[in-house]
CSV table of C-alpha atoms and ligand atoms in Angstrom, one decimal:
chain,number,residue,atom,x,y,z
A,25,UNK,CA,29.0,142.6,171.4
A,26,UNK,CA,26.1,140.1,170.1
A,27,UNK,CA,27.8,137.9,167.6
A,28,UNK,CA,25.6,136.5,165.2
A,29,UNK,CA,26.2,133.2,163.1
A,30,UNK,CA,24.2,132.3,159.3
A,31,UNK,CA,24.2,129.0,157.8
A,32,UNK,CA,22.2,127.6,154.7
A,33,UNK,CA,21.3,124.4,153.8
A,34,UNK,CA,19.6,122.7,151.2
A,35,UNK,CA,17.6,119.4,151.4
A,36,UNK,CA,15.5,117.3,149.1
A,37,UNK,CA,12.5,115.8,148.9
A,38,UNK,CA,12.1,111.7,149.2
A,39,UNK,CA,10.0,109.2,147.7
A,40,UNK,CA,8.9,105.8,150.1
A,41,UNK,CA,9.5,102.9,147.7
A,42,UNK,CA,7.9,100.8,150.9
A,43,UNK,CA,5.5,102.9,152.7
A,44,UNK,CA,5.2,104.3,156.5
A,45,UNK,CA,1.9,104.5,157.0
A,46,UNK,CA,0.9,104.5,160.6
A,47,UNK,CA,2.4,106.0,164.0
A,48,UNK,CA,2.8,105.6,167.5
A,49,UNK,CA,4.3,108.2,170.4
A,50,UNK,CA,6.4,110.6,169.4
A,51,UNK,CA,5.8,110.3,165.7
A,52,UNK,CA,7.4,106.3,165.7
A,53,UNK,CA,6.5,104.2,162.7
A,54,UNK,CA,4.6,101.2,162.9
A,55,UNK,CA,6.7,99.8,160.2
A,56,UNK,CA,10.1,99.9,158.1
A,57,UNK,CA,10.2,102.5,154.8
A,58,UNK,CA,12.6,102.9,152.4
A,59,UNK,CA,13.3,105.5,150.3
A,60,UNK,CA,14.7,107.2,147.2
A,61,UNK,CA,15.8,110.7,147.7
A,62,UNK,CA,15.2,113.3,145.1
A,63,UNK,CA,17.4,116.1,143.7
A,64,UNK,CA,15.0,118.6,141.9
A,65,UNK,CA,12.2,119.3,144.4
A,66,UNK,CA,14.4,120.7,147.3
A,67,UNK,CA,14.1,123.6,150.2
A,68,UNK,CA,16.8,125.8,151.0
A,69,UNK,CA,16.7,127.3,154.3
A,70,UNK,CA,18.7,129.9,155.3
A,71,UNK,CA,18.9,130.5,159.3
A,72,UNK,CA,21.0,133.6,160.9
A,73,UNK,CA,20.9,133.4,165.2
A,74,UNK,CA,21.8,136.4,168.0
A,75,UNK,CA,21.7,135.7,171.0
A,76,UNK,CA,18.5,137.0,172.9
A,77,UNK,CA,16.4,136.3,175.9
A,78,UNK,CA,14.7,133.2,175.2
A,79,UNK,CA,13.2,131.7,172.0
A,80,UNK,CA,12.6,134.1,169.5
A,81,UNK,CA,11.8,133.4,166.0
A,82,UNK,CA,10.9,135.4,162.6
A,83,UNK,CA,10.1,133.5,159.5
A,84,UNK,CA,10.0,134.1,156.2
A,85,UNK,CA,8.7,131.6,153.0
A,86,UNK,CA,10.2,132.8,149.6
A,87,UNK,CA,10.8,135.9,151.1
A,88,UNK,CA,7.2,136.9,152.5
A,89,UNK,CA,5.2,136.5,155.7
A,90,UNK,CA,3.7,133.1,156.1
A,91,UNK,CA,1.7,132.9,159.0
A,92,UNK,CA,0.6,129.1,158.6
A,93,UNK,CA,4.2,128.3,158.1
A,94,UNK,CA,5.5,130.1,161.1
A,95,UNK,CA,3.7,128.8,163.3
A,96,UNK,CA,5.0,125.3,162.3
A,97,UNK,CA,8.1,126.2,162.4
A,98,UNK,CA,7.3,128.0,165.9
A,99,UNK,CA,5.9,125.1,167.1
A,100,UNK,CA,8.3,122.5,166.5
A,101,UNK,CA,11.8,124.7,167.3
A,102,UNK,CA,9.4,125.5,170.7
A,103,UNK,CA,9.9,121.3,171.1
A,104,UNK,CA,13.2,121.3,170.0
A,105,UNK,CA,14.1,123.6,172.2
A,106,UNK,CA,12.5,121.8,175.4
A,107,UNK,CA,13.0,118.0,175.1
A,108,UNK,CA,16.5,118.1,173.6
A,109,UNK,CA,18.5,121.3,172.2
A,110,UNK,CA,18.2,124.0,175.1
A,111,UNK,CA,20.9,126.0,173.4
A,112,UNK,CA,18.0,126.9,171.4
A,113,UNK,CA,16.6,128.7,174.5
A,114,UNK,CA,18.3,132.3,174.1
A,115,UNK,CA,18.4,132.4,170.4
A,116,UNK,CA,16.7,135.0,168.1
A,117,UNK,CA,16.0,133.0,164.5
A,118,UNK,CA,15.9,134.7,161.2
A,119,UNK,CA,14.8,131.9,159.1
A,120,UNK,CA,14.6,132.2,155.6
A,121,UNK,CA,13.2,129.0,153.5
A,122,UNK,CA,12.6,129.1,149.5
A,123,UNK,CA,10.8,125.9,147.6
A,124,UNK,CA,12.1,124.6,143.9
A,125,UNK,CA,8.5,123.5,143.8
A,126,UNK,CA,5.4,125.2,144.3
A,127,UNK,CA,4.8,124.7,148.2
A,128,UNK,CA,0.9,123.8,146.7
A,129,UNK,CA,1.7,121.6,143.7
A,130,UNK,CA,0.4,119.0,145.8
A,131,UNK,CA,3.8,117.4,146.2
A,132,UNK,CA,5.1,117.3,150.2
A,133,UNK,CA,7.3,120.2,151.3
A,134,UNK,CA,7.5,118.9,154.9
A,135,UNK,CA,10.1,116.4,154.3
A,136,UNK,CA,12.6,118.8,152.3
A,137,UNK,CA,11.3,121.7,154.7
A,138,UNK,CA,12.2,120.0,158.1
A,139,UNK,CA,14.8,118.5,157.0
A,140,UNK,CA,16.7,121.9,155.8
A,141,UNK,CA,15.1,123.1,159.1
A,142,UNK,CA,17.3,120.6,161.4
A,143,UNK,CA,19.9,120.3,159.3
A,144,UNK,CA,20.2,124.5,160.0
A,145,UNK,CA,19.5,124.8,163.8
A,146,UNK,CA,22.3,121.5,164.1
A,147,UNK,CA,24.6,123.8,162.1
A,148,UNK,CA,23.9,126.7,164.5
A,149,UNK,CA,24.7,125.1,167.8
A,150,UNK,CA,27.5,123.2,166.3
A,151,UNK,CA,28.5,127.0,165.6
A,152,UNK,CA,29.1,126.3,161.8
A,153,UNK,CA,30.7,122.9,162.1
A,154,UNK,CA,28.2,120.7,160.9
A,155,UNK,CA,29.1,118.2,157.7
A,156,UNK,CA,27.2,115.5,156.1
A,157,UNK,CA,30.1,113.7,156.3
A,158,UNK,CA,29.4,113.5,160.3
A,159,UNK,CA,27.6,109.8,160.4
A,160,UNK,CA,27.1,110.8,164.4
A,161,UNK,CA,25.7,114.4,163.8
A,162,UNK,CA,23.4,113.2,160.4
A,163,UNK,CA,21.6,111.1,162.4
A,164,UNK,CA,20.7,113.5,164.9
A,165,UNK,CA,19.3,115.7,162.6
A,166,UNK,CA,17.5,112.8,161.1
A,167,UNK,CA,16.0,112.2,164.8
A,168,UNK,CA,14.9,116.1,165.2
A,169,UNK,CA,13.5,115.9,161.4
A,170,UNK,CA,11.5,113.0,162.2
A,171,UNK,CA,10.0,115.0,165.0
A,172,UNK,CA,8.8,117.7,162.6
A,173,UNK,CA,7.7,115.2,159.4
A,174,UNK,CA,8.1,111.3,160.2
A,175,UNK,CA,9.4,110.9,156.4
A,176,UNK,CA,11.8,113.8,156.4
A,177,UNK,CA,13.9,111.7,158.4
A,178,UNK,CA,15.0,110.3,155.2
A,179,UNK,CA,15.8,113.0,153.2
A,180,UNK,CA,19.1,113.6,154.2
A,181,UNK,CA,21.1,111.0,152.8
A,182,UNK,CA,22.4,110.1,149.4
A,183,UNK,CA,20.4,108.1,147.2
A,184,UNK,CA,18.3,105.0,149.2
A,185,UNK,CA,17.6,105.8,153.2
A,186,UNK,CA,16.0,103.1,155.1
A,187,UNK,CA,13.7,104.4,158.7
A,188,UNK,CA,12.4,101.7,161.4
A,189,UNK,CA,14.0,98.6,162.6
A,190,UNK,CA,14.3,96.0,160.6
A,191,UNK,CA,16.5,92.5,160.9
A,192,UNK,CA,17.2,93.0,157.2
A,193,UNK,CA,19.0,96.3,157.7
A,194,UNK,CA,21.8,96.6,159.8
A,195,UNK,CA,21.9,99.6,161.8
A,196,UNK,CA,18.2,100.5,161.0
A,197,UNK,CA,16.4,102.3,164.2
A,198,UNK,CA,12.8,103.9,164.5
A,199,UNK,CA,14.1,106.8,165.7
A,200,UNK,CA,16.1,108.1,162.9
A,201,UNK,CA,16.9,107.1,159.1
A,202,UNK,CA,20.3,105.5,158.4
A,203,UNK,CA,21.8,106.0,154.5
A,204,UNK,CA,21.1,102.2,152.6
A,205,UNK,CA,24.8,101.8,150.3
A,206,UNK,CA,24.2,98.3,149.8
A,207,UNK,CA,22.4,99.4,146.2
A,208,UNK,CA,22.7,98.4,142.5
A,209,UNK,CA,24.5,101.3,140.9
A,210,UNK,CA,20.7,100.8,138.1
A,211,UNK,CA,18.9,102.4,140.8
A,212,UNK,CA,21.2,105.9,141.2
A,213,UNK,CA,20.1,106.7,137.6
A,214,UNK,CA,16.5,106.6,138.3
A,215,UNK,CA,14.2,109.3,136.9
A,216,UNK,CA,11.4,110.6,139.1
A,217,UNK,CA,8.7,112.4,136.8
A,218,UNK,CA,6.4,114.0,138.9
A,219,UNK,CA,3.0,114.0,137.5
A,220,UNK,CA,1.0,116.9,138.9
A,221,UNK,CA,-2.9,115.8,138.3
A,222,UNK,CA,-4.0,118.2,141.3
A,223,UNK,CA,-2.6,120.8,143.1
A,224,UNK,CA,-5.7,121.3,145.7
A,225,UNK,CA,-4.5,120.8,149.0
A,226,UNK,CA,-5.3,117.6,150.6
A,227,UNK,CA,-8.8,116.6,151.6
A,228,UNK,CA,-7.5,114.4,154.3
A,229,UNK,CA,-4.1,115.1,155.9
A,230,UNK,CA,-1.0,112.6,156.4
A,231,UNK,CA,-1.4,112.9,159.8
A,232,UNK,CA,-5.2,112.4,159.9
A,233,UNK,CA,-4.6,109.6,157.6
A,234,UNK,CA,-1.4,108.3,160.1
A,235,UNK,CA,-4.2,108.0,162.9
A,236,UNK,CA,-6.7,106.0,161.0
A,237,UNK,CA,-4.5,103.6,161.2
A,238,UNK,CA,-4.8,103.0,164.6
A,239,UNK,CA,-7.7,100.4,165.2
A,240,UNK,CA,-7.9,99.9,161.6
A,241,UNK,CA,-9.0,96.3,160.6
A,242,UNK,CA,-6.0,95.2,158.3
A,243,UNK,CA,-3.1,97.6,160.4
A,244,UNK,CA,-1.7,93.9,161.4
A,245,UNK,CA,-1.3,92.3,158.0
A,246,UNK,CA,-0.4,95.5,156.3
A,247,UNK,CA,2.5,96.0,159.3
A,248,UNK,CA,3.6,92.3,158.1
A,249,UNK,CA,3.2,92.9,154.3
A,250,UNK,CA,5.1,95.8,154.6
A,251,UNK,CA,8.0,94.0,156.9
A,252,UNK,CA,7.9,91.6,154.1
A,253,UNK,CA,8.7,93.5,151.3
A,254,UNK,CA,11.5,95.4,153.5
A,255,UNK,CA,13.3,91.7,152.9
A,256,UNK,CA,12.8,91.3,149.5
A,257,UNK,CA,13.6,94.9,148.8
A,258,UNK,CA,17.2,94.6,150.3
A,259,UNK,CA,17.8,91.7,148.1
A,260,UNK,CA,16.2,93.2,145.0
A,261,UNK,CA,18.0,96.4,145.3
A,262,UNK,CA,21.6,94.8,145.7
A,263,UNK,CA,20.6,92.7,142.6
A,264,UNK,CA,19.3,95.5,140.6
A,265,UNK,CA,16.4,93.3,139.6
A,266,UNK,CA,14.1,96.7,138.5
A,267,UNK,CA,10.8,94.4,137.9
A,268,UNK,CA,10.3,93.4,140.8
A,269,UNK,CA,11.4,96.4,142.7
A,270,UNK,CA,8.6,98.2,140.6
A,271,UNK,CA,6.1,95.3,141.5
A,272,UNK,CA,6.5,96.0,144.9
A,273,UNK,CA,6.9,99.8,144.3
A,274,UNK,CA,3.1,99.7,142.8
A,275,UNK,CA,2.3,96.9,145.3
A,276,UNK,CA,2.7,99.6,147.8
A,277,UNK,CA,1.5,102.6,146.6
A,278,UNK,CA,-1.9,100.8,145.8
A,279,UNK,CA,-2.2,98.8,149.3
A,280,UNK,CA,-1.7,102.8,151.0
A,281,UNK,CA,-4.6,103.8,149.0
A,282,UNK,CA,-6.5,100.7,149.3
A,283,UNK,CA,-6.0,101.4,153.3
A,284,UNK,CA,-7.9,105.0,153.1
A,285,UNK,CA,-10.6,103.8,151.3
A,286,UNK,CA,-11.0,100.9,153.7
A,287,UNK,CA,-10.8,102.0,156.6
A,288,UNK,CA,-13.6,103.1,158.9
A,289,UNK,CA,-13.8,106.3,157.7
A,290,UNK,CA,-12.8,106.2,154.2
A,291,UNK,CA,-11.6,108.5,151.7
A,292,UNK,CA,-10.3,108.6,148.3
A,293,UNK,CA,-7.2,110.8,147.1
A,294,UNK,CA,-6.8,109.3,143.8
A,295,UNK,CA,-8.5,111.3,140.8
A,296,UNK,CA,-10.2,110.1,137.7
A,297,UNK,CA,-6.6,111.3,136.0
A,298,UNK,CA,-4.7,109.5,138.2
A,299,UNK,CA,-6.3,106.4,137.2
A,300,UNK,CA,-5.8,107.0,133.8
A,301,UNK,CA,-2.2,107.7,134.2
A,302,UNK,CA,-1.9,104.2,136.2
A,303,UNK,CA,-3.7,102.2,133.1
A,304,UNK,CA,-1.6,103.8,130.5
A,305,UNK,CA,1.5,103.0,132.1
A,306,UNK,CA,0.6,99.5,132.5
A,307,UNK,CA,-0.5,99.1,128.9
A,308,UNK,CA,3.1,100.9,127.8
A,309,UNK,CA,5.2,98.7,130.0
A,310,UNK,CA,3.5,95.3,129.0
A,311,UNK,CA,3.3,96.7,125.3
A,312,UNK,CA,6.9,98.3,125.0
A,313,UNK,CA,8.9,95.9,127.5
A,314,UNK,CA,10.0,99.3,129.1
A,315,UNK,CA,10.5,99.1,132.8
A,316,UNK,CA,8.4,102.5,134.0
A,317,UNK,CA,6.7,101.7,136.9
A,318,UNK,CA,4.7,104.4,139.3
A,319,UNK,CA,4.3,105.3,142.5
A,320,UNK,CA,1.9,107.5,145.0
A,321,UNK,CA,2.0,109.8,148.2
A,322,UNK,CA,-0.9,110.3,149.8
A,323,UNK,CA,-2.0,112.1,147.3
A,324,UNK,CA,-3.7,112.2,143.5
A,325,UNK,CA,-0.4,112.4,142.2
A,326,UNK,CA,1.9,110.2,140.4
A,327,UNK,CA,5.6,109.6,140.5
A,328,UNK,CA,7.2,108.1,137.5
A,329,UNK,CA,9.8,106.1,137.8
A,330,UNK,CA,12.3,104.6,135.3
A,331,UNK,CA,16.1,104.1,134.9
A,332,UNK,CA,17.8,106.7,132.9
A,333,UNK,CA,18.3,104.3,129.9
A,334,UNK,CA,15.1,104.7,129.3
A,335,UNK,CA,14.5,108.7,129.0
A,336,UNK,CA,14.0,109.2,125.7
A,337,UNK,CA,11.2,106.4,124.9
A,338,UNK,CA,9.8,107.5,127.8
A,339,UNK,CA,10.1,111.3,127.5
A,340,UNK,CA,8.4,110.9,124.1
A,341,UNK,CA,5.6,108.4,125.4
A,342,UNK,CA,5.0,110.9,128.2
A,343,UNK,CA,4.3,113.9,126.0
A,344,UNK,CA,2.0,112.4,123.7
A,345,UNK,CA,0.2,110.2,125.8
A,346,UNK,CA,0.1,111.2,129.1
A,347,UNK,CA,0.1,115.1,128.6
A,348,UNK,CA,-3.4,115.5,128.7
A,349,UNK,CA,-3.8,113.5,131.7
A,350,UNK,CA,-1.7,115.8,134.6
A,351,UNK,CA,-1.2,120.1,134.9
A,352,UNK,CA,2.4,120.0,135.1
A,353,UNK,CA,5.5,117.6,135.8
A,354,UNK,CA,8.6,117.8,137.7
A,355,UNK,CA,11.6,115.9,136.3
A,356,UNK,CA,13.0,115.0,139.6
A,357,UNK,CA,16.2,112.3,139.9
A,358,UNK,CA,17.8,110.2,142.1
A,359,UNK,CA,20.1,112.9,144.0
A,360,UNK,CA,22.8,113.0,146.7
A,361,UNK,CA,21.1,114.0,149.6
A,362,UNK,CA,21.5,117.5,151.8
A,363,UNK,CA,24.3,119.9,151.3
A,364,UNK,CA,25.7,123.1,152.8
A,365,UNK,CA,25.6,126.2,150.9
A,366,UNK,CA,27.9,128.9,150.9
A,367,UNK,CA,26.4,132.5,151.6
A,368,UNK,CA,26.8,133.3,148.1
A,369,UNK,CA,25.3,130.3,146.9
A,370,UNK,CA,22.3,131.0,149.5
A,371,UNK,CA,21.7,134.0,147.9
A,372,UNK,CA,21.4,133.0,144.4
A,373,UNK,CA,18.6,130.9,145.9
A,374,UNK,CA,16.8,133.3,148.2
A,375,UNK,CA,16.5,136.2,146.1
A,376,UNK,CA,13.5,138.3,146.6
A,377,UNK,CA,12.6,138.1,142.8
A,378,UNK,CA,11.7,134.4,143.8
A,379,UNK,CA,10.2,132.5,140.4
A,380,UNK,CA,6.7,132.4,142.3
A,381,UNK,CA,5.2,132.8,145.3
A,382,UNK,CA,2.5,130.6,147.3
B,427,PMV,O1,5.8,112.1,156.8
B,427,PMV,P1,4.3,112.1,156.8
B,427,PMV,O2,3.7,112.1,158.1
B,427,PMV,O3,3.8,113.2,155.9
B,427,PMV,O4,3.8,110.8,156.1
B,427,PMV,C1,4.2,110.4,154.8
B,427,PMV,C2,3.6,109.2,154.4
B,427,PMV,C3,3.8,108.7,153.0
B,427,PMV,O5,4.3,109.8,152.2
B,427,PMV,C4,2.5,108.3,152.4
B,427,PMV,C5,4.7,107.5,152.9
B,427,PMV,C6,6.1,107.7,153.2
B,427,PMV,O6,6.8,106.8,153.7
B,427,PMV,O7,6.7,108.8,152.9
């Protein structure tokens, strides 16, 4: 009789405090990130296997056929299955993924995506037996999500994940993320307010934008920069010193900007909203003494940051001054990283009513 087995998992979203921004080979970094993970924006995926003759895989995205999707997700369990997991090989896939977010808010759904992806097909071949608690096992599924989405690598782990080698970090390795504990406990009450100034899909894609780095006339010194404020970042974040982590948080987001508008073939993601955003949150910080700081994908939109402490002056700041600025916001936090659902809580999730559909 064909036995089948279901697992569900769900995994956040991340936010690069220091930036990967350029790759080589099989999707390496050129340089050391780190990262906060989020709680709110999340995918759940749901995966039930039979065995079958060879690689077979149906797909659904918040419980409808999405053709763009499945073929991603074709693609990359096709690669799976070849370099590394040939279990894979005689498997027939139902895969079921639902977004918190609007997969189009403009916010990145790879990360949580292929990260709930591997963290899945590592609970399939491990025939149910896979735990987060599993240091060994976690950072093989970091390594598979890294093939999918370079930054979903990080996604898995509580808190602060670190991906690349770097001196400052013990343990750190290109070719998977390793959870960073070494962390004022300030940082774990972070807010992460989403500001949604554009939901339009992406003129210029990460990837496109990951190869324009290559040949790019500052790659060198923004490879260094970036190694640079790995160091400081270790010693700010163990210190708790929330300035200067934001000065280097802006620092960043600004230099990955300032690198697609320089660079031979330029482009520019940032809106005339997001601009305004940026001044008014500089002219409330200096004014107010409030540490609220901000932070960019590549994208028009900004992420809010501040420590919990500060909600309320901020929360009311952010309605009346901000508001006309962005569509919508998600109030994401600081969260725990992947977990294992039970069926029952899978299905609370995946239900066919979903909220919306993309
Ligand atoms: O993971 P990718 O290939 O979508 O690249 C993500 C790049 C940034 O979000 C801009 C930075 C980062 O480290 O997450």
């Amino acid at each position: 009789m064909k036995k089948s087995t279901s697992v569900a998992w769900q995994s956040p979203s991340n936010i690069a405090i220091v930036k990967y921004w350029g790759k080589h080979g099989k999707q390496y970094p050129r340089n050391a990130s780190i990262s906060l993970t989020l709680s709110a924006a999340a995918t759940t995926t749901m995966i039930t296997s039979t065995p079958a003759d060879g690689l077979r895989v149906s797909y659904l995205y918040q419980g409808r056929d999405k053709p763009e999707f499945a073929d991603r997700v074709e693609r990359i369990l096709g690669q799976w299955a070849e370099s590394e997991l040939p279990g894979l090989r005689d498997l027939h896939l139902e895969i079921n993924s639902y977004n918190s977010f609007p997969h189009s808010s403009g916010i990145a759904s790879s990360a949580s995506f292929m990260s709930s992806l591997a963290l899945g097909i590592v609970d399939i071949l491990s025939a149910g037996g896979l735990s987060p608690e599993d240091a060994v096992a976690m950072r093989r599924v970091s390594h598979l999500s890294r093939l999918g989405s370079g930054s979903a690598c990080r996604s898995i782990y509580p808190s602060v994940a670190v991906w690349g080698e770097h001196a400052a970090y013990d343990g750190s390795s290109d070719d998977h993320a390793i959870a960073w504990a070494d962390v004022h406990a300030i940082f774990e009450t972070y807010h992460d307010d989403i500001l949604i100034v554009s939901s339009a899909e992406k003129a210029v894609s990460s990837s496109a934008g990951h190869a324009l780095m290559e040949g790019h006339p500052y790659a060198a010194t923004r490879y260094e920069q970036a190694a640079v404020h790995m160091q400081w970042m270790r010693d700010i974040l163990r210190a708790g010193d929330i300035e200067a982590f934001g000065e280097i948080m802006e620092n960043e987001a600004l230099t990955l900007h300032g690198l697609m508008m320089n660079s031979p073939t330029s482009y520019i993601l940032l809106e005339p909203a997001t601009l305004s955003i940026i001044s008014e949150i500089r002219a409330f910080r200096k004014e107010k003494q409030i540490p609220v700081y901000f932070t960019l994908d590549a994208g028009p939109n900004i992420h809010m940051l501040y420590p919990h402490s500060e909600e309320a002056r901020v929360s009311d700041w952010r309605e009346e001054v901000l508001r006309p600025h962005y569509q919508f916001a998600i109030r994401d936090r600081v969260g725990r990283g992947a977990k294992k659902l039970s069926a029952h809580e899978a299905s609370q999730i995946l239900r066919p009513d979903a909220d919306f559909a993309n």
